[in-house]
Each structure stands twice: as structure tokens, then as C-alpha cells.
Amino acid sequence: MPRVLLIRPNCDVAETEFAEPLGLERLAGYLRAHGIEHVDIADRRLCAAEQQRGIEAPPFWHVVRSAYTHGSPTHVGLSLMTSSDLPDALRIVSRLRAYYPHALFCAGGVFVTTSPSEARQCLPSCVHLIPNEGEAQLLAWIRGHGDTDSVACPNDWSPAYRPNLVRYATLGCAVNLQSSRGCPGSCAFCATPNLPESYRTWQPRDLRLVVDEIACESARLRQAGLPPIFNFVDDDFGPLARVEELGRELRRQDVRVAFALEMRMASLIGQHRLAERLRALRRLGLTRVFVGVESLNAQTLRKWRKAYDTTRLPDVIQAFRHTGIALQAGYILWHKGQTVEGATNEVKRLWELGIYSHRAAMSRLIAFRGCDLSPSDAELGEAERLYNAFATHANDLTQRWTDAAIKEPYAAAVYHLTGDGAGLDELQTTLSEANEESYELFLELAHSQGLT
């Protein structure tokens, strides 16, 4: 009988926001639903996060060895998000091969999917590579059936296996959920459009199944005395009507939670009675929507294949303003096509719109492997001097803003559910003051250095 160990390694660079490893949890749930009864998840980062919080927890290697005091894992899988996960992954493979010489190893995740050649070059030849969302591939490998092109459709997904649910929630993590695959967008800075068609095409999961999973995990959290807070990690949750369908299903099953999700601007612009519909969704638990604004420059948006009618953006912002739902705008200010004048004008316009944030002012284009942009698109040219000056002068401000920005969404969700606003006002005040300080610093540097 197979005994499977799935591991998330440590990352060699600082992790700004700690979250549960949903990919591994979904894989574990799929394996268990298909007859692989012995599946363990070991998260290096969970142990580290608990130690940082002063929570007494057994060391990672003690957890692993204790799970296999009788026997050993037959299959070990590692999830690699970026190349920064490689050093620890190599240490894990080396050590586990010494402990369990007969175990078979595989690796998957975003890094393996978008950089297969580099992954093959860096990982030992004994590590089998599984790209894309590898439910069916992982199961076939464990069963010794070789590679397969089979793709599990969203309605065939199994609920994620979350043995450490309470530990993550105790650390202030929302429960991550995936309700769809793919994205209808084709953004040039994203790797999704270049995945195989079966993975990039937007496919929704039946929301009755989604709410079934929410209800189950919500009951576990409430039993542990923790608030049921959820976050959808879909590239695009879907149209506004689908969010409303989710709200109706939550109400039908009498499940009261707080949740956040990501939408495309195209799903919000021009929507009839948007503010009224958002207020209704707020009552059903929606607390935050992340939207990729990305740029206010029409030429830049066209280059990135992200074009939308920017003149309608103020209408969307206004609709959110008095609903109680936070509109979190993603923005990429710094990139090859940016100029000092352009950056300054965009910052001023973001401030006028009320969506300026220090994160937006610091956000620099990253040409991820697998996307259509080249590394040179991330170069700044003439704007480099202003970016470097701003980043240097805002170093302490960046840390202060980031600390508050990570904690605020969870605190706001707790307030929505319980009315307990302990610490929320302070966090929001910190963010507001930091944003104002950031904006003034940006304009001061642009002016004092003669860059405008």
C-alpha cells in the first residue's frame, strides 16, 4: 500500500505573506479520494511560522520521522513555487534519500511548470517532474502507470485535505479555496495564457460543491473557537453573477462566513446597479475584492493585453466606496516603458481616485518565466534613479506598511463576523498614514532631484 509524503520546502528569500499550501492539500485530498489512504503533508514553513510566533511545536524533521516510526514513505512529492525553493528542496531530497533509500521522489508546482529545463538541470535525476495541476499525473505515477495527459475537471476535484487547518488559522491565515481553473484573460505578464489549453481555459466548479467544502471547514473552525474566514485564490473568480450565485448558495446552506476573491475589471465595469449588488454581497460575507488595475496608461495596458476602459474605473471605485467591501487594486508602476513624468502622473491620479497605496508605488514588473514578456521589460531605464531613491528612503515605511497590510484583511473579516474590531482601527490608521507619507515622499523626491 503506497504511503505518500507531500512537502513544502522553505524559501531562501523572505516570505512576505504566509499562507497554507493549498496545492499540496488539494493533491492530498485527490489521492485520498482515489484510494491512497496514507497521505501526509509536511510544511517546513508552518513550523518556522509557529516558532516565530513563540508557539511551541515539534521540529519539522521530528514530525517527519515520527510519522514513519513503522515503515517509510514509498513516494515523496515536493512543491516548488520558485527557484528560491530549490536549495531547501535539495537538502530535503538528500536527507530523505538517506533515511528512506527505497522511496521514489517527484516535484511539481509553478517552478516545474514554467521552468522545466531549469528544474531538470537543478534537481537530481531520481526526482520525477510533474508539471501543471498534477492530480491525475501524480496518481498515475504513484500507481506506476507512467505519465498521463488526463486532466481532472473542476467538478471532479476532491475537497482539500487539511490536517493542519487549525494551526494555520491560529496564525491568522484565511482558508484558501479554488473554485475554478484557468482565466479568460491573456495578460502578457502572466504565465497562465501559455499553459496547455486544458489548464488555461476558464472552467468553473459547481458552487454547491464549493459551499459544501466551505461548510465542512467552517464547522471545524467554529468548533476550535476560530472565525471562518476564506480566500479564493482563483486567477479570476468569474463574473459578478457567479459571486451572487455563491452568496445565494451560502444563504441556502445557512453558512455564515467572511470571504475574499479576485475579479477582472471587465467583470465590474458597466454592471447594472453595481453598488446595490455589492451591498447585498457584503451582507452575505464578501469583505474584499482584488482587482488588477495594473496601469492607467492605455498604451501600457494594450502592450500587456490588459486593455479595459479606464474612463469607467472611477465608477467602479465609487460603487465600492460605501459598501463596506474593500477594493484592493493591483498596480504595476515600474517597467521598461515607464518614464519619470509618467510615473509621477500615474501616482497623482491614483491618489485622486483614492486607490493609491505604498504597494502600488513600489510595485515593479516581474517577467515571470512562462509569460510573454522578456526580462528586459522589467528594466526601468530613465526611471531607475527615481525608483531607487524612493525604495531607499521608504525602507522603514515599506516594512511598516507591509506588516499592517498583511494583518488588516483578516482583522477586517473578523470584525465583519463578530463585531470585534480589536486592533482593526489601529491597522487601518497605520495603512492610511503610511500611504499618505508614501505619496508625499514620492512627490518630494521627484521634485527635489529635478526629475519632474
Short mmCIF file of C-alpha atoms in Angstrom, two decimals:
data_model
loop_
_atom_site.label_atom_id
_atom_site.label_comp_id
_atom_site.label_asym_id
_atom_site.label_seq_id
_atom_site.Cartn_x
_atom_site.Cartn_y
_atom_site.Cartn_z
CA MET A 1 0.00 0.00 0.00
CA PRO A 2 1.52 3.38 -1.03
CA ARG A 3 2.44 5.82 1.73
CA VAL A 4 2.78 9.31 0.31
CA LEU A 5 4.57 12.28 1.89
CA LEU A 6 3.96 15.72 0.35
CA ILE A 7 6.34 18.53 1.39
CA ARG A 8 6.51 22.30 1.00
CA PRO A 9 10.18 23.37 1.39
CA ASN A 10 11.42 26.57 2.93
CA CYS A 11 12.04 29.53 0.65
CA ASP A 12 15.50 31.11 0.57
CA VAL A 13 14.10 34.66 0.30
CA ALA A 14 11.89 36.42 2.82
CA GLU A 15 8.27 35.39 2.51
CA THR A 16 6.05 38.46 2.76
CA GLU A 17 2.78 36.66 3.44
CA PHE A 18 2.45 33.21 4.97
CA ALA A 19 -0.45 31.03 3.77
CA GLU A 20 -1.45 27.39 3.75
CA PRO A 21 -0.11 25.23 0.85
CA LEU A 22 -3.43 24.75 -0.94
CA GLY A 23 -1.83 22.96 -3.90
CA LEU A 24 -0.49 20.18 -1.69
CA GLU A 25 -3.74 19.99 0.26
CA ARG A 26 -5.76 19.60 -2.93
CA LEU A 27 -3.41 16.92 -4.22
CA ALA A 28 -3.65 15.08 -0.90
CA GLY A 29 -7.44 15.24 -1.00
CA TYR A 30 -7.50 13.87 -4.54
CA LEU A 31 -5.19 10.98 -3.68
CA ARG A 32 -7.22 10.05 -0.61
CA ALA A 33 -10.44 10.14 -2.62
CA HIS A 34 -8.89 7.75 -5.13
CA GLY A 35 -7.83 5.04 -2.73
CA ILE A 36 -4.44 6.28 -1.47
CA GLU A 37 -5.27 6.15 2.23
CA HIS A 38 -1.88 7.07 3.70
CA VAL A 39 -1.06 10.65 2.70
CA ASP A 40 0.88 13.04 4.94
CA ILE A 41 1.59 16.76 4.43
CA ALA A 42 4.73 18.28 5.94
CA ASP A 43 5.12 22.06 5.69
CA ARG A 44 8.56 23.44 6.53
CA ARG A 45 7.16 26.96 6.59
CA LEU A 46 4.42 26.16 9.09
CA CYS A 47 6.98 25.02 11.65
CA ALA A 48 9.05 28.16 11.06
CA ALA A 49 6.00 30.46 11.33
CA GLU A 50 4.95 28.89 14.62
CA GLN A 51 8.44 29.23 16.05
CA GLN A 52 8.49 32.92 15.07
CA ARG A 53 5.21 33.43 16.94
CA GLY A 54 6.54 31.65 20.01
CA ILE A 55 4.12 28.75 19.56
CA GLU A 56 5.56 25.51 20.86
CA ALA A 57 5.62 22.99 18.04
CA PRO A 58 7.77 19.96 17.23
CA PRO A 59 10.62 20.49 14.74
CA PHE A 60 9.96 19.57 11.11
CA TRP A 61 12.26 16.55 10.98
CA HIS A 62 10.83 15.20 14.21
CA VAL A 63 7.35 15.38 12.66
CA VAL A 64 8.50 13.50 9.56
CA ARG A 65 10.38 10.78 11.41
CA SER A 66 7.54 10.33 13.91
CA ALA A 67 5.06 9.76 11.08
CA TYR A 68 7.13 6.81 9.85
CA THR A 69 8.31 5.07 13.01
CA HIS A 70 6.87 1.91 11.50
CA GLY A 71 7.74 1.70 7.81
CA SER A 72 8.69 4.50 5.46
CA PRO A 73 7.12 6.67 2.77
CA THR A 74 7.02 4.96 -0.60
CA HIS A 75 6.57 8.23 -2.53
CA VAL A 76 7.72 11.76 -1.68
CA GLY A 77 6.46 14.84 -3.55
CA LEU A 78 7.82 18.39 -3.28
CA SER A 79 6.01 21.56 -4.30
CA LEU A 80 8.27 24.28 -5.76
CA MET A 81 6.85 27.76 -6.29
CA THR A 82 10.05 29.48 -7.47
CA SER A 83 13.75 28.77 -7.85
CA SER A 84 14.15 30.14 -4.31
CA ASP A 85 12.61 26.88 -3.07
CA LEU A 86 15.35 24.81 -4.72
CA PRO A 87 18.12 24.92 -2.08
CA ASP A 88 15.90 23.58 0.69
CA ALA A 89 14.28 21.08 -1.68
CA LEU A 90 17.71 19.68 -2.49
CA ARG A 91 18.52 19.38 1.21
CA ILE A 92 15.23 17.57 1.81
CA VAL A 93 15.78 15.11 -1.05
CA SER A 94 19.32 14.35 0.13
CA ARG A 95 18.26 13.74 3.71
CA LEU A 96 15.17 11.69 2.93
CA ARG A 97 17.08 9.50 0.48
CA ALA A 98 19.42 8.69 3.36
CA TYR A 99 16.51 7.97 5.70
CA TYR A 100 14.35 6.11 3.16
CA PRO A 101 16.56 4.76 0.32
CA HIS A 102 13.69 2.95 -1.39
CA ALA A 103 11.35 5.95 -1.60
CA LEU A 104 10.52 7.46 -5.00
CA PHE A 105 10.65 11.25 -5.46
CA CYS A 106 8.76 13.75 -7.62
CA ALA A 107 8.48 17.53 -7.82
CA GLY A 108 5.79 19.84 -9.17
CA GLY A 109 4.48 23.37 -8.76
CA VAL A 110 4.77 26.65 -10.63
CA PHE A 111 8.56 26.45 -10.97
CA VAL A 112 8.44 22.99 -12.54
CA THR A 113 5.57 24.06 -14.81
CA THR A 114 7.13 27.28 -16.12
CA SER A 115 10.83 26.33 -15.96
CA PRO A 116 11.01 22.61 -16.75
CA SER A 117 14.52 22.75 -18.22
CA GLU A 118 15.97 24.56 -15.23
CA ALA A 119 14.13 22.25 -12.84
CA ARG A 120 15.50 19.20 -14.64
CA GLN A 121 19.00 20.62 -14.57
CA CYS A 122 18.91 21.53 -10.86
CA LEU A 123 17.13 18.53 -9.36
CA PRO A 124 18.66 15.04 -9.10
CA SER A 125 17.77 12.67 -11.92
CA CYS A 126 15.91 10.46 -9.44
CA VAL A 127 13.27 13.21 -9.00
CA HIS A 128 10.39 12.78 -11.44
CA LEU A 129 8.90 16.08 -12.67
CA ILE A 130 5.14 16.64 -12.80
CA PRO A 131 4.13 19.97 -14.42
CA ASN A 132 0.75 21.77 -14.39
CA GLU A 133 -2.01 20.86 -11.93
CA GLY A 134 -0.89 17.31 -11.38
CA GLU A 135 -3.76 15.45 -9.69
CA ALA A 136 -4.16 12.74 -12.31
CA GLN A 137 -0.44 12.70 -13.15
CA LEU A 138 0.57 12.26 -9.51
CA LEU A 139 -1.94 9.45 -9.02
CA ALA A 140 -0.76 7.67 -12.17
CA TRP A 141 2.90 7.99 -11.07
CA ILE A 142 2.14 6.53 -7.64
CA ARG A 143 0.26 3.65 -9.22
CA GLY A 144 3.15 3.03 -11.60
CA HIS A 145 1.12 3.80 -14.72
CA GLY A 146 3.60 6.29 -16.15
CA ASP A 147 2.71 9.74 -17.46
CA THR A 148 -0.82 10.66 -18.44
CA ASP A 149 -2.43 13.58 -20.26
CA SER A 150 -5.62 13.18 -18.23
CA VAL A 151 -6.90 16.36 -16.56
CA ALA A 152 -9.43 16.29 -13.75
CA CYS A 153 -12.24 18.74 -14.47
CA PRO A 154 -13.15 21.07 -11.57
CA ASN A 155 -16.31 19.15 -10.66
CA ASP A 156 -14.17 16.03 -10.23
CA TRP A 157 -11.83 17.72 -7.78
CA SER A 158 -11.92 16.41 -4.25
CA PRO A 159 -12.12 18.63 -1.16
CA ALA A 160 -8.67 19.62 0.01
CA TYR A 161 -7.20 17.54 2.83
CA ARG A 162 -6.35 19.97 5.62
CA PRO A 163 -4.92 18.12 8.64
CA ASN A 164 -3.35 21.39 9.88
CA LEU A 165 -6.37 23.65 9.35
CA VAL A 166 -6.49 24.87 12.94
CA ARG A 167 -2.74 25.52 13.09
CA TYR A 168 -2.89 27.81 10.03
CA ALA A 169 -6.00 29.60 11.27
CA THR A 170 -4.38 30.15 14.68
CA LEU A 171 -1.62 32.02 12.84
CA GLY A 172 -4.23 34.30 11.23
CA CYS A 173 -4.39 32.56 7.85
CA ALA A 174 -7.61 32.54 5.85
CA VAL A 175 -8.62 29.16 4.43
CA ASN A 176 -7.64 29.19 0.77
CA LEU A 177 -10.07 27.82 -1.81
CA GLN A 178 -10.01 27.25 -5.56
CA SER A 179 -13.35 27.36 -7.37
CA SER A 180 -12.19 27.41 -10.98
CA ARG A 181 -9.27 26.71 -13.27
CA GLY A 182 -7.73 28.97 -15.87
CA CYS A 183 -8.57 32.56 -16.76
CA PRO A 184 -10.42 34.27 -19.65
CA GLY A 185 -7.69 36.91 -19.75
CA SER A 186 -4.50 36.82 -21.81
CA CYS A 187 -2.22 39.18 -19.84
CA ALA A 188 1.32 39.25 -21.21
CA PHE A 189 2.83 39.36 -17.70
CA CYS A 190 1.09 36.12 -16.64
CA ALA A 191 2.15 32.51 -17.30
CA THR A 192 -1.42 31.14 -17.39
CA PRO A 193 -2.14 32.08 -21.06
CA ASN A 194 0.76 29.86 -22.18
CA LEU A 195 -0.31 26.75 -20.29
CA PRO A 196 -1.85 23.85 -22.24
CA GLU A 197 -5.42 24.64 -23.30
CA SER A 198 -6.96 22.26 -20.76
CA TYR A 199 -5.34 24.28 -17.96
CA ARG A 200 -5.62 27.85 -19.26
CA THR A 201 -9.29 27.70 -20.32
CA TRP A 202 -11.52 29.07 -17.59
CA GLN A 203 -13.57 26.23 -16.10
CA PRO A 204 -15.79 26.80 -13.03
CA ARG A 205 -16.54 24.32 -10.28
CA ASP A 206 -20.16 23.82 -9.28
CA LEU A 207 -20.70 26.27 -6.42
CA ARG A 208 -22.77 23.74 -4.49
CA LEU A 209 -19.62 21.65 -4.21
CA VAL A 210 -17.60 24.72 -3.24
CA VAL A 211 -20.03 25.65 -0.45
CA ASP A 212 -20.11 22.03 0.75
CA GLU A 213 -16.35 22.34 1.34
CA ILE A 214 -16.75 25.76 2.97
CA ALA A 215 -19.43 24.40 5.30
CA CYS A 216 -17.23 21.49 6.38
CA GLU A 217 -14.18 23.62 7.12
CA SER A 218 -16.29 26.35 8.72
CA ALA A 219 -17.68 23.83 11.21
CA ARG A 220 -14.15 22.69 12.09
CA LEU A 221 -13.04 26.27 12.68
CA ARG A 222 -16.03 27.17 14.82
CA GLN A 223 -15.51 24.03 16.90
CA ALA A 224 -11.96 25.22 17.55
CA GLY A 225 -13.24 28.68 18.50
CA LEU A 226 -11.82 30.31 15.36
CA PRO A 227 -13.61 32.57 12.86
CA PRO A 228 -14.49 31.03 9.45
CA ILE A 229 -12.54 33.25 7.04
CA PHE A 230 -11.94 32.15 3.44
CA ASN A 231 -9.96 33.41 0.47
CA PHE A 232 -10.50 32.33 -3.14
CA VAL A 233 -7.20 32.05 -4.99
CA ASP A 234 -8.67 31.75 -8.50
CA ASP A 235 -6.92 33.86 -11.14
CA ASP A 236 -10.47 35.03 -11.84
CA PHE A 237 -13.45 34.01 -9.71
CA GLY A 238 -15.73 34.82 -12.64
CA PRO A 239 -18.49 37.31 -13.43
CA LEU A 240 -20.41 39.21 -10.78
CA ALA A 241 -23.41 36.92 -11.31
CA ARG A 242 -21.29 33.98 -10.17
CA VAL A 243 -20.33 35.81 -6.97
CA GLU A 244 -24.04 36.38 -6.37
CA GLU A 245 -24.71 32.70 -7.00
CA LEU A 246 -22.09 31.87 -4.35
CA GLY A 247 -23.85 34.20 -1.92
CA ARG A 248 -27.23 32.56 -2.58
CA GLU A 249 -25.75 29.09 -2.03
CA LEU A 250 -24.15 30.18 1.25
CA ARG A 251 -27.52 31.51 2.37
CA ARG A 252 -29.33 28.35 1.22
CA GLN A 253 -26.98 26.15 3.22
CA ASP A 254 -27.10 28.62 6.14
CA VAL A 255 -23.33 29.05 6.18
CA ARG A 256 -22.10 32.35 7.59
CA VAL A 257 -18.51 33.15 6.70
CA ALA A 258 -16.35 36.01 5.52
CA PHE A 259 -14.66 35.63 2.15
CA ALA A 260 -12.46 37.47 -0.34
CA LEU A 261 -11.85 36.83 -4.03
CA GLU A 262 -10.24 38.13 -7.21
CA MET A 263 -12.09 39.51 -10.24
CA ARG A 264 -11.21 41.07 -13.58
CA MET A 265 -12.02 44.71 -14.19
CA ALA A 266 -14.05 43.60 -17.21
CA SER A 267 -16.41 41.79 -14.82
CA LEU A 268 -17.18 45.01 -12.91
CA ILE A 269 -17.21 47.80 -15.48
CA GLY A 270 -20.68 48.61 -16.75
CA GLN A 271 -22.51 46.36 -14.29
CA HIS A 272 -26.08 47.50 -13.66
CA ARG A 273 -26.77 48.59 -10.03
CA LEU A 274 -23.23 47.66 -9.01
CA ALA A 275 -23.23 49.41 -5.62
CA GLU A 276 -26.58 47.89 -4.64
CA ARG A 277 -25.46 44.41 -5.64
CA LEU A 278 -22.18 44.81 -3.75
CA ARG A 279 -24.01 45.84 -0.59
CA ALA A 280 -26.10 42.67 -0.83
CA LEU A 281 -22.93 40.60 -1.24
CA ARG A 282 -21.42 42.28 1.80
CA ARG A 283 -24.35 41.05 3.87
CA LEU A 284 -23.65 37.53 2.58
CA GLY A 285 -19.98 37.65 3.64
CA LEU A 286 -17.93 39.28 0.86
CA THR A 287 -15.36 41.54 2.53
CA ARG A 288 -12.67 42.16 -0.11
CA VAL A 289 -12.22 42.08 -3.89
CA PHE A 290 -8.80 42.15 -5.52
CA VAL A 291 -8.84 43.71 -9.00
CA GLY A 292 -5.91 44.12 -11.36
CA VAL A 293 -5.98 47.80 -12.35
CA GLU A 294 -2.31 47.37 -13.41
CA SER A 295 -1.91 50.71 -15.21
CA LEU A 296 -3.73 53.93 -16.06
CA ASN A 297 -1.76 54.23 -19.29
CA ALA A 298 -3.79 52.93 -22.23
CA GLN A 299 -0.68 52.18 -24.30
CA THR A 300 0.84 50.13 -21.48
CA LEU A 301 -2.41 48.20 -21.00
CA ARG A 302 -2.55 47.35 -24.70
CA LYS A 303 1.04 46.09 -24.63
CA TRP A 304 0.22 43.89 -21.66
CA ARG A 305 -3.01 42.68 -23.33
CA LYS A 306 -4.92 44.03 -20.35
CA ALA A 307 -6.94 46.74 -22.09
CA TYR A 308 -10.12 48.00 -20.43
CA ASP A 309 -11.95 51.31 -20.45
CA THR A 310 -10.01 53.27 -17.83
CA THR A 311 -12.55 56.09 -18.00
CA ARG A 312 -15.03 53.74 -16.28
CA LEU A 313 -12.67 52.97 -13.40
CA PRO A 314 -13.96 55.86 -11.22
CA ASP A 315 -17.49 54.42 -11.45
CA VAL A 316 -16.29 51.07 -10.08
CA ILE A 317 -14.32 52.73 -7.28
CA GLN A 318 -17.31 54.86 -6.32
CA ALA A 319 -19.59 51.81 -6.24
CA PHE A 320 -17.28 50.08 -3.76
CA ARG A 321 -16.70 53.16 -1.61
CA HIS A 322 -19.77 52.94 0.60
CA THR A 323 -20.45 49.20 0.55
CA GLY A 324 -18.05 48.05 3.26
CA ILE A 325 -16.26 45.81 0.74
CA ALA A 326 -12.60 46.69 0.34
CA LEU A 327 -11.43 47.19 -3.24
CA GLN A 328 -7.79 46.14 -3.37
CA ALA A 329 -6.25 47.39 -6.59
CA GLY A 330 -3.25 45.65 -8.10
CA TYR A 331 -0.92 48.01 -9.93
CA ILE A 332 2.42 47.82 -11.76
CA LEU A 333 4.00 51.26 -11.74
CA TRP A 334 7.57 50.47 -12.73
CA HIS A 335 8.51 48.82 -16.03
CA LYS A 336 10.59 49.37 -19.16
CA GLY A 337 8.11 51.71 -20.80
CA GLN A 338 7.75 53.91 -17.73
CA THR A 339 9.09 57.45 -17.60
CA VAL A 340 9.64 59.74 -14.65
CA GLU A 341 6.86 62.02 -15.84
CA GLY A 342 4.57 59.06 -16.47
CA ALA A 343 5.19 57.53 -13.06
CA THR A 344 4.55 60.85 -11.32
CA ASN A 345 1.34 61.49 -13.24
CA GLU A 346 0.07 57.98 -12.52
CA VAL A 347 0.83 58.32 -8.81
CA LYS A 348 -1.08 61.61 -8.69
CA ARG A 349 -4.04 60.07 -10.50
CA LEU A 350 -4.09 57.04 -8.19
CA TRP A 351 -4.19 59.42 -5.23
CA GLU A 352 -7.07 61.39 -6.77
CA LEU A 353 -9.00 58.16 -7.34
CA GLY A 354 -8.45 57.10 -3.74
CA ILE A 355 -6.68 53.85 -4.61
CA TYR A 356 -3.07 54.91 -4.08
CA SER A 357 -1.14 52.55 -1.84
CA HIS A 358 2.51 52.24 -0.94
CA ARG A 359 2.46 48.78 -2.51
CA ALA A 360 1.34 50.30 -5.83
CA ALA A 361 4.10 52.91 -5.67
CA MET A 362 6.70 50.19 -5.06
CA SER A 363 5.32 47.61 -7.50
CA ARG A 364 7.80 46.70 -10.21
CA LEU A 365 7.09 44.46 -13.19
CA ILE A 366 8.42 40.93 -12.80
CA ALA A 367 8.79 38.99 -16.04
CA PHE A 368 7.93 35.57 -14.66
CA ARG A 369 9.12 32.53 -16.56
CA GLY A 370 6.41 31.29 -18.86
CA CYS A 371 4.92 34.72 -19.63
CA ASP A 372 5.25 36.57 -22.94
CA LEU A 373 7.35 39.42 -21.57
CA SER A 374 11.12 39.25 -21.60
CA PRO A 375 13.38 40.11 -18.64
CA SER A 376 14.25 43.37 -20.40
CA ASP A 377 10.64 44.51 -19.96
CA ALA A 378 11.35 44.76 -16.23
CA GLU A 379 14.23 47.20 -16.79
CA LEU A 380 13.45 50.80 -15.91
CA GLY A 381 15.79 52.94 -17.98
CA GLU A 382 15.46 56.62 -17.12
CA ALA A 383 13.04 55.91 -14.26
CA GLU A 384 15.58 53.76 -12.38
CA ARG A 385 17.02 56.69 -10.46
CA LEU A 386 13.67 57.74 -9.03
CA TYR A 387 12.69 54.16 -8.21
CA ASN A 388 15.94 53.52 -6.35
CA ALA A 389 15.72 56.80 -4.42
CA PHE A 390 12.13 56.10 -3.43
CA ALA A 391 12.85 52.49 -2.40
CA THR A 392 15.83 53.58 -0.28
CA HIS A 393 14.11 56.45 1.50
CA ALA A 394 10.96 54.37 2.08
CA ASN A 395 12.72 51.33 3.53
CA ASP A 396 11.30 51.65 7.06
CA LEU A 397 7.96 52.79 5.67
CA THR A 398 7.77 49.71 3.46
CA GLN A 399 8.18 47.38 6.43
CA ARG A 400 5.60 49.25 8.49
CA TRP A 401 3.08 49.27 5.64
CA THR A 402 3.64 45.60 4.78
CA ASP A 403 3.19 44.41 8.37
CA ALA A 404 -0.15 46.23 8.64
CA ALA A 405 -1.31 45.24 5.13
CA ILE A 406 -0.81 41.54 5.85
CA LYS A 407 -2.82 41.66 9.10
CA GLU A 408 -5.61 44.04 8.08
CA PRO A 409 -7.70 41.77 5.75
CA TYR A 410 -8.02 39.06 8.43
CA ALA A 411 -8.84 41.62 11.12
CA ALA A 412 -11.47 43.20 8.87
CA ALA A 413 -13.03 39.79 8.22
CA VAL A 414 -13.12 39.04 11.96
CA TYR A 415 -14.86 42.37 12.54
CA HIS A 416 -17.46 41.55 9.88
CA LEU A 417 -18.24 38.21 11.53
CA THR A 418 -18.05 39.10 15.21
CA GLY A 419 -18.13 42.88 15.58
CA ASP A 420 -14.80 42.63 17.37
CA GLY A 421 -12.68 45.40 15.92
CA ALA A 422 -9.77 44.99 18.32
CA GLY A 423 -6.70 46.24 16.50
CA LEU A 424 -8.53 46.92 13.23
CA ASP A 425 -8.74 50.71 13.64
CA GLU A 426 -5.06 50.83 14.51
CA LEU A 427 -4.11 48.77 11.44
CA GLN A 428 -6.24 50.89 9.12
CA THR A 429 -4.85 54.08 10.62
CA THR A 430 -1.31 52.77 10.11
CA LEU A 431 -2.06 51.98 6.47
CA SER A 432 -3.73 55.34 5.85
CA GLU A 433 -0.88 57.29 7.42
CA ALA A 434 1.75 55.19 5.64
CA ASN A 435 0.04 55.73 2.28
CA GLU A 436 -0.07 59.48 2.84
CA GLU A 437 3.57 59.53 3.93
CA SER A 438 4.50 57.44 0.89
CA TYR A 439 2.68 59.75 -1.50
CA GLU A 440 4.31 62.87 -0.09
CA LEU A 441 7.73 61.22 -0.16
CA PHE A 442 7.29 60.21 -3.79
CA LEU A 443 6.42 63.74 -4.91
CA GLU A 444 9.16 65.26 -2.76
CA LEU A 445 11.83 63.02 -4.30
CA ALA A 446 10.61 63.58 -7.82
CA HIS A 447 10.74 67.33 -7.27
CA SER A 448 13.93 67.64 -5.19
CA GLN A 449 16.00 65.53 -7.56
CA GLY A 450 14.87 67.53 -10.55
CA LEU A 451 13.20 64.52 -12.09
CA THR A 452 9.99 66.34 -13.00
#
